[in-house]
Coordinates of C-alpha atoms in Angstrom, one line a residue:
M195 CA 106.3 228.6 91.5
G196 CA 107.7 227.9 88.0
K197 CA 107.0 225.0 85.8
A198 CA 109.0 221.8 86.3
R199 CA 111.5 221.0 83.6
H200 CA 110.7 218.0 81.4
A201 CA 112.6 214.9 82.3
A202 CA 114.0 214.7 78.8
K203 CA 115.6 218.0 79.1
L204 CA 117.2 217.2 82.5
P205 CA 120.9 216.3 82.7
L206 CA 121.6 212.5 82.6
A207 CA 123.0 212.5 86.1
L208 CA 119.7 213.8 87.4
I209 CA 117.5 211.2 85.7
P210 CA 116.3 208.7 88.3
K211 CA 117.5 205.2 87.8
P212 CA 114.8 202.5 87.7
K213 CA 114.7 200.2 90.7
P214 CA 115.6 196.6 90.0
R215 CA 112.8 194.2 90.2
P216 CA 112.9 191.5 93.0
H217 CA 113.4 188.6 90.5
A218 CA 115.6 190.3 88.0
A219 CA 119.1 189.1 87.7
S220 CA 121.8 191.3 89.2
P221 CA 124.5 192.7 86.8
S222 CA 127.1 190.4 88.4
T223 CA 125.3 187.2 87.6
P224 CA 125.8 185.7 84.1
P225 CA 122.9 185.8 81.7
A226 CA 120.4 183.0 81.9
P227 CA 120.7 180.4 79.2
P228 CA 118.2 180.5 76.4
P229 CA 115.0 178.6 76.8
A230 CA 115.1 175.0 75.7
R231 CA 113.5 174.3 72.4
P232 CA 110.4 172.1 72.6
P233 CA 111.1 168.5 71.5
A234 CA 110.3 167.6 68.0
N235 CA 108.3 164.6 69.1
P236 CA 106.6 165.2 72.5
A237 CA 105.3 161.7 72.6
K238 CA 108.9 160.4 73.4
L239 CA 109.0 162.4 76.7
R240 CA 105.8 161.0 78.1
K241 CA 106.2 159.6 81.6
K242 CA 106.1 155.8 81.8
P243 CA 104.0 154.2 84.5
H244 CA 105.9 153.2 87.6
G245 CA 107.2 149.6 87.5
T246 CA 106.8 149.1 83.7
S247 CA 109.9 148.3 81.7
K248 CA 110.9 149.8 78.4
R249 CA 109.9 146.8 76.5
S250 CA 106.4 146.8 77.8
T251 CA 105.6 150.2 76.4
A252 CA 107.2 149.6 73.0
L253 CA 104.7 148.7 70.3
P254 CA 105.4 145.3 68.5
P255 CA 106.4 145.6 64.9
A256 CA 103.8 145.0 62.3
D257 CA 105.4 141.7 61.1
A258 CA 105.8 140.2 64.6
A259 CA 104.7 136.6 65.2
A260 CA 101.3 136.0 66.7
P261 CA 101.1 134.9 70.3
A262 CA 101.3 131.2 71.2
V263 CA 97.6 131.0 72.0
Q264 CA 96.8 131.9 68.4
E265 CA 99.2 129.2 67.2
E266 CA 97.3 126.6 69.2
R267 CA 94.0 127.8 67.6
K268 CA 95.4 127.3 64.2
P269 CA 93.1 125.1 62.2
I270 CA 94.2 121.5 61.7
R271 CA 94.3 120.6 58.1
T272 CA 97.1 118.1 57.8
P273 CA 98.5 115.2 59.9
A274 CA 101.5 117.3 60.6
D275 CA 99.3 120.0 62.1
L276 CA 97.6 117.5 64.3
A277 CA 100.9 115.9 65.4
A278 CA 102.3 119.3 66.4
A279 CA 99.1 120.3 68.3
I280 CA 99.2 117.0 70.2
R281 CA 102.8 117.3 71.0
A282 CA 102.4 120.9 72.3
A283 CA 99.4 119.9 74.5
A284 CA 100.6 116.6 75.8
D285 CA 103.3 118.0 78.0
A286 CA 100.9 120.2 80.0
D287 CA 97.6 118.2 79.8
V288 CA 97.3 114.7 78.3
D289 CA 93.5 114.9 78.5
A290 CA 93.5 118.0 76.3
A291 CA 95.9 116.2 73.8
A292 CA 93.5 113.2 73.7
A293 CA 90.6 115.6 73.1
L294 CA 92.5 117.0 70.1
A295 CA 92.9 113.5 68.6
L296 CA 89.2 112.8 69.1
S297 CA 88.0 116.1 67.6
A298 CA 90.3 116.0 64.5
P299 CA 88.6 116.3 61.2
P300 CA 87.7 112.9 59.6
D301 CA 89.9 113.5 56.6
V302 CA 93.0 114.1 58.8
P303 CA 94.4 110.7 60.0
L304 CA 96.1 110.5 63.4
P305 CA 99.9 109.8 62.9
T306 CA 101.1 106.5 64.5
H307 CA 103.8 108.3 66.6
S308 CA 101.2 110.7 68.0
L309 CA 99.0 107.9 69.0
A310 CA 102.0 106.1 70.6
L311 CA 102.7 109.3 72.6
L312 CA 99.2 109.6 73.9
L313 CA 99.0 105.9 74.9
R314 CA 102.4 106.1 76.7
R315 CA 101.3 109.3 78.6
L316 CA 97.9 107.9 79.5
A317 CA 99.4 104.6 80.7
T318 CA 102.1 106.2 82.9
T319 CA 100.1 109.2 84.3
R320 CA 96.6 107.5 84.4
S321 CA 96.4 103.8 83.8
V322 CA 96.3 101.1 81.1
F323 CA 92.5 101.3 81.2
A324 CA 92.6 105.0 80.3
A325 CA 94.7 104.2 77.3
R326 CA 92.3 101.4 76.4
G327 CA 89.4 103.8 76.6
L328 CA 91.1 106.1 74.1
L329 CA 91.8 103.2 71.7
D330 CA 88.1 102.1 71.9
K331 CA 87.0 105.6 70.9
L332 CA 89.5 106.0 68.0
H333 CA 89.3 102.4 66.8
P334 CA 85.9 101.1 67.9
A335 CA 85.0 97.4 67.8
G336 CA 82.7 95.9 65.2
E337 CA 79.0 95.1 65.7
D338 CA 79.6 91.4 66.1
D339 CA 81.1 90.4 69.5
G340 CA 84.4 88.6 69.1
A341 CA 84.9 89.7 65.5
P342 CA 88.1 91.4 64.6
R343 CA 88.0 95.2 64.7
P344 CA 87.4 96.7 61.2
N345 CA 90.0 99.4 61.9
P346 CA 92.6 98.1 64.4
A347 CA 95.2 100.4 66.0
P348 CA 98.7 100.5 64.4
R349 CA 101.0 97.8 65.7
G350 CA 103.8 100.3 66.5
A351 CA 101.6 102.4 68.8
L352 CA 100.4 99.2 70.7
L353 CA 104.0 98.0 71.1
A354 CA 105.0 101.5 72.4
L355 CA 102.2 101.2 75.0
A356 CA 103.4 97.7 76.0
D357 CA 107.0 98.9 76.4
A358 CA 106.0 101.8 78.6
V359 CA 103.9 99.6 80.9
C360 CA 106.6 97.0 81.1
H361 CA 109.1 99.6 82.4
R362 CA 106.9 101.3 84.9
G363 CA 103.8 99.1 85.6
G364 CA 103.0 96.5 88.1
P365 CA 101.5 93.0 87.6
R366 CA 98.0 94.3 87.3
E367 CA 98.9 97.0 84.7
I368 CA 101.0 94.6 82.6
S369 CA 98.3 92.0 82.7
G370 CA 95.9 94.6 81.4
V371 CA 98.0 95.1 78.2
L372 CA 97.6 91.6 77.0
P373 CA 93.8 91.8 76.2
V374 CA 94.4 95.2 74.6
L375 CA 96.9 93.7 72.2
R376 CA 94.7 90.8 71.6
D377 CA 91.7 93.0 70.7
H378 CA 93.7 94.7 68.0
G379 CA 95.2 91.6 66.5
V380 CA 98.7 92.0 67.9
R381 CA 100.3 89.0 69.6
A382 CA 102.4 89.8 72.7
D383 CA 106.1 89.0 72.4
A384 CA 108.5 87.4 74.9
H385 CA 109.6 90.8 76.1
L386 CA 106.1 91.5 77.5
Y387 CA 105.7 88.1 79.1
N388 CA 109.2 88.4 80.7
A389 CA 108.3 91.8 82.2
L390 CA 105.1 90.4 83.6
M391 CA 107.0 87.5 85.2
K392 CA 109.6 89.9 86.7
A393 CA 106.7 91.9 88.2
H394 CA 105.3 88.8 89.9
V395 CA 108.8 87.8 91.1
A396 CA 109.2 91.3 92.7
A397 CA 105.8 90.7 94.4
D398 CA 107.0 87.3 95.7
D399 CA 104.2 85.4 93.9
P400 CA 105.8 82.3 92.3
G401 CA 102.4 80.8 91.5
A402 CA 101.7 83.8 89.2
V403 CA 105.1 83.4 87.6
L404 CA 104.2 79.8 86.7
R405 CA 100.8 80.9 85.3
V406 CA 102.4 83.5 83.1
F407 CA 104.8 81.0 81.8
R408 CA 102.1 78.5 80.9
Q409 CA 100.0 81.3 79.3
M410 CA 103.0 82.3 77.3
R411 CA 103.3 78.7 76.0
S412 CA 99.6 78.5 75.2
D413 CA 99.7 81.7 73.3
G414 CA 102.4 80.3 71.0
V415 CA 105.2 82.5 72.3
D416 CA 108.6 80.7 72.7
P417 CA 110.4 81.4 75.9
D418 CA 114.0 82.8 75.7
L419 CA 116.9 82.8 78.0
V420 CA 115.6 85.8 80.0
T421 CA 112.3 83.9 80.5
Y422 CA 114.0 80.9 82.0
N423 CA 116.4 83.0 84.1
T424 CA 113.4 84.9 85.5
L425 CA 111.5 81.8 86.2
I426 CA 114.3 80.0 87.9
F427 CA 115.2 83.0 90.0
G428 CA 111.7 83.4 91.2
L429 CA 111.2 79.8 92.0
A430 CA 114.5 79.4 93.8
R431 CA 113.9 82.6 95.7
A432 CA 110.6 81.2 97.0
G433 CA 112.2 78.0 98.1
M434 CA 110.9 75.9 95.2
V435 CA 114.4 74.6 94.4
A436 CA 113.3 71.2 92.9
K437 CA 111.1 73.0 90.3
A438 CA 113.8 75.5 89.5
R439 CA 116.3 72.6 88.9
A440 CA 113.7 70.9 86.6
F441 CA 113.4 74.0 84.5
L442 CA 117.2 74.3 84.3
D443 CA 117.4 70.8 82.8
A444 CA 114.4 71.6 80.5
M445 CA 115.9 74.8 79.1
A446 CA 119.1 73.0 78.2
A447 CA 117.0 70.3 76.4
E448 CA 115.3 73.1 74.3
G449 CA 118.6 74.6 73.3
H450 CA 118.9 77.4 75.8
L451 CA 122.2 76.9 77.6
P452 CA 122.1 78.1 81.2
D453 CA 124.4 81.1 81.9
V454 CA 126.1 82.4 85.0
I455 CA 122.8 84.1 86.1
T456 CA 120.9 80.8 85.9
Y457 CA 123.4 78.9 88.0
T458 CA 123.9 81.7 90.5
S459 CA 120.1 82.0 91.0
L460 CA 119.8 78.3 91.7
M461 CA 122.8 78.3 94.0
N462 CA 121.3 81.1 96.1
G463 CA 118.0 79.2 96.5
M464 CA 119.9 76.0 97.5
C465 CA 121.9 77.9 100.1
V466 CA 118.8 79.5 101.5
Q467 CA 117.2 76.1 101.9
G468 CA 120.3 74.8 103.7
D469 CA 121.8 72.8 100.8
A470 CA 125.2 74.6 100.6
L471 CA 127.0 71.5 99.7
G472 CA 124.6 70.9 96.8
A473 CA 125.3 74.5 95.7
L474 CA 129.0 73.6 95.7
K475 CA 128.4 70.6 93.5
L476 CA 126.4 72.9 91.2
L477 CA 129.5 75.1 90.9
E478 CA 131.6 72.1 89.8
E479 CA 128.9 71.2 87.3
M480 CA 128.8 74.7 86.0
E481 CA 132.6 74.8 85.5
A482 CA 132.5 71.4 83.8
K483 CA 130.0 72.7 81.2
G484 CA 132.2 75.6 80.3
C485 CA 130.3 78.3 82.2
Q486 CA 132.7 80.4 84.3
P487 CA 131.5 81.8 87.6
N488 CA 131.8 85.5 88.4
E489 CA 132.2 87.4 91.6
R490 CA 128.5 87.3 92.4
T491 CA 128.6 83.5 92.1
Y492 CA 131.4 83.2 94.6
N493 CA 129.9 85.7 97.0
T494 CA 126.6 83.9 97.0
L495 CA 128.3 80.5 97.6
L496 CA 130.7 81.8 100.3
M497 CA 127.8 83.4 102.3
G498 CA 125.8 80.2 102.0
L499 CA 128.6 78.1 103.2
C500 CA 129.3 80.4 106.2
K501 CA 125.6 80.5 107.2
N502 CA 125.4 76.7 106.9
K503 CA 128.5 76.3 109.1
K504 CA 130.6 74.7 106.3
L505 CA 133.7 76.7 107.2
D506 CA 136.3 74.3 105.7
K507 CA 134.6 74.6 102.3
A508 CA 134.2 78.4 102.7
V509 CA 138.0 78.6 103.2
E510 CA 138.5 76.7 100.0
V511 CA 136.2 79.0 98.1
Y512 CA 137.8 82.1 99.6
K513 CA 141.3 80.9 98.6
S514 CA 140.0 80.3 95.0
M515 CA 138.7 83.8 94.9
V516 CA 142.0 85.3 96.1
A517 CA 144.0 83.2 93.6
V518 CA 142.1 84.7 90.6
G519 CA 142.0 88.2 92.1
M520 CA 138.3 88.4 92.8
K521 CA 136.8 90.7 95.4
L522 CA 134.2 90.0 98.0
E523 CA 131.2 92.1 98.8
S524 CA 130.8 93.6 102.2
P525 CA 128.1 91.2 103.3
A526 CA 130.2 88.2 102.2
Y527 CA 133.2 89.5 104.0
A528 CA 131.2 90.1 107.2
S529 CA 129.8 86.5 107.0
Y530 CA 133.2 85.0 106.5
V531 CA 134.9 87.1 109.2
R532 CA 132.1 86.2 111.6
A533 CA 132.4 82.5 110.9
L534 CA 136.2 82.6 111.4
C535 CA 136.0 84.6 114.7
R536 CA 133.3 82.3 116.1
S537 CA 135.4 79.2 115.2
G538 CA 138.5 80.7 117.0
S539 CA 140.4 81.6 113.9
V540 CA 140.9 85.2 114.8
A541 CA 144.3 85.5 113.1
D542 CA 142.8 84.3 109.8
A543 CA 140.0 86.8 110.2
Y544 CA 142.4 89.6 110.7
E545 CA 144.3 88.5 107.5
V546 CA 141.1 88.5 105.6
F547 CA 140.3 92.0 106.8
D548 CA 143.8 93.2 106.0
Y549 CA 143.7 91.8 102.5
A550 CA 140.3 93.5 101.9
I551 CA 141.8 96.8 103.0
Q552 CA 144.9 96.4 100.8
T553 CA 143.0 95.4 97.7
K554 CA 140.2 98.1 98.3
S555 CA 137.6 95.4 98.0
F556 CA 135.0 97.2 100.0
T557 CA 132.5 98.9 97.8
E558 CA 130.3 99.6 100.8
P559 CA 131.0 100.9 104.3
I560 CA 133.3 98.5 106.1
F561 CA 131.6 98.8 109.5
L562 CA 129.9 95.4 109.1
V563 CA 133.3 93.6 108.7
A564 CA 135.1 95.8 111.3
H565 CA 132.3 95.2 113.8
E566 CA 132.6 91.4 113.5
L567 CA 136.4 91.4 113.6
N568 CA 136.7 93.8 116.4
M569 CA 134.2 91.8 118.5
G570 CA 136.2 88.6 117.8
L571 CA 139.5 90.1 118.6
C572 CA 138.3 91.6 121.8
N573 CA 136.6 88.3 122.9
H574 CA 139.9 86.4 122.2
K575 CA 142.0 89.1 124.0
K576 CA 143.9 90.2 120.8
L577 CA 144.0 93.8 121.9
D578 CA 146.9 94.9 119.6
K579 CA 145.0 93.7 116.5
A580 CA 141.8 95.2 117.8
V581 CA 143.5 98.5 118.1
E582 CA 144.7 98.3 114.5
V583 CA 141.2 97.5 113.3
Y584 CA 139.8 100.4 115.2
K585 CA 142.4 102.8 113.7
S586 CA 141.4 101.6 110.3
V587 CA 137.8 102.4 111.1
E588 CA 138.7 105.8 112.5
V589 CA 140.8 106.7 109.4
A590 CA 138.0 105.7 107.1
V591 CA 135.6 107.8 109.3
M592 CA 133.4 104.8 109.8
K593 CA 131.3 103.7 112.8
L594 CA 131.1 100.6 114.9
E595 CA 128.0 99.2 116.4
S596 CA 127.2 99.7 120.0
S597 CA 128.2 96.1 121.0
A598 CA 131.6 96.5 119.3
Y599 CA 132.3 99.8 121.1
A600 CA 131.3 98.3 124.4
S601 CA 133.6 95.3 123.9
F602 CA 136.5 97.4 122.8
V603 CA 136.1 99.9 125.7
R604 CA 135.8 97.0 128.2
V605 CA 139.0 95.3 126.9
L606 CA 140.9 98.6 126.9
C607 CA 140.0 99.3 130.5
R608 CA 140.8 95.8 131.7
S609 CA 144.2 96.1 130.0
G610 CA 144.9 99.4 131.8
S611 CA 144.5 101.6 128.7
V612 CA 142.0 103.9 130.3
A613 CA 143.2 106.9 128.2
G614 CA 142.6 104.9 125.1
A615 CA 139.2 103.9 126.3
Y616 CA 138.3 107.6 126.8
E617 CA 139.5 108.4 123.2
V618 CA 137.2 105.7 121.9
F619 CA 134.4 107.1 124.0
D620 CA 134.9 110.6 122.6
Y621 CA 135.0 109.3 119.0
A622 CA 131.8 107.4 119.5
I623 CA 130.0 110.4 120.9
Q624 CA 131.4 112.7 118.1
T625 CA 130.3 110.3 115.3
K626 CA 126.9 109.7 117.0
S627 CA 127.5 106.0 116.9
F628 CA 125.2 105.4 119.8
T629 CA 123.6 107.3 122.7
E630 CA 125.7 109.0 125.2
V631 CA 124.0 107.2 128.1
T632 CA 124.9 103.8 126.7
A633 CA 128.5 104.8 126.1
Y634 CA 129.0 106.4 129.4
S635 CA 127.4 103.5 131.2
E636 CA 129.7 101.0 129.6
L637 CA 132.8 103.1 130.2
E638 CA 131.8 103.7 133.9
N639 CA 131.3 100.0 134.5
S640 CA 134.7 99.2 133.0
I641 CA 136.4 101.8 135.1
K642 CA 134.7 100.5 138.2
W643 CA 135.9 97.0 137.4
L644 CA 139.5 98.4 136.9
R645 CA 139.5 100.1 140.3
K646 CA 138.1 97.0 141.9
M647 CA 140.9 94.8 140.4
K648 CA 143.6 97.3 141.5
S649 CA 142.4 97.5 145.1

């Protein structure tokens, strides 16, 4: 056997081709792209934790403002610093704001407006006694009992406390302000006494109203027109008409001329006590002295005359109101229509209702007036007018009371308008004016009566 020839000396066609590797690209596939260059700053391609936003990973700039907590811990060196700290803390925690005022350096005085803010917040969120406790710590009393305080609280802050309590406090809270003002040498004004009297009037305590008035006089505070109006209203409301009338004469003697509120308050008390004719005379006296009555005066007088069965005088008052273009309130209309219907003047009652609809006098739902009128028309067999009133109620999407529905359904059935009665029945159920059992029972009884009459 001879030697094998060297591969280099073999012809090219006889040189074995190398087998392609399994992962090598075939000649038909395009060349792979060059490998990507490594980023210049690998830190930018770090994966962010899941759920974190882009802002949370960014570092704050060097000149960024400090957090709010650090601002609160800023040392207090000036009154402006103290005022800003109290303002920031008072919205969240008034006790923390009060602690700032108590822990302030001795050489940093508490601004008056900051003290007023603390007193108002303590009085409205805690009590007057909490505000008084803060005042006692900031402005303690002297060693001698009864002696004036060596460092009383500023008058402006105390008046701010009194004003806040007057707007939101009751009799006990307002009464607690008086000794606080007195301890710091500030005399209460008429505004504070008036607020205290109004609180007692709201609590139906006329005796307390009189005591406050006497205390006001003894403290050297002159009453004003608001004082007398509040006093007369509270006394007349409680039925003490004679005392209220005496104060009306006294205020005129002191130079405080009674106004329309004074006269109307006294008229209301007289009507409640059954003296509607006396209230009518007071109206004449009022007009003679140059004080013109308003709509509230006429409404009060008209209701009093109707309730005291003085219908002839009520008609005169109503005509006077119509002549000058005044409007009645819904309770006054209801009282007047009721009185007219019960006296048999159903036609006049319908005219009153029609006038009220035309002039849009009703500022409240008209169901009170419509109920009274519909009942009266049904009882006096004025079915055509009752239907018109009911249509007005239906157009206004109002409701009648159960008794008015029952009367209307009964009259419709007895007149043969059973279909109309069913429509009223459906409307009452849809508007949930009364229970379905009551409505159905009334309608069924009316239909039974109709069948009985036809048989």
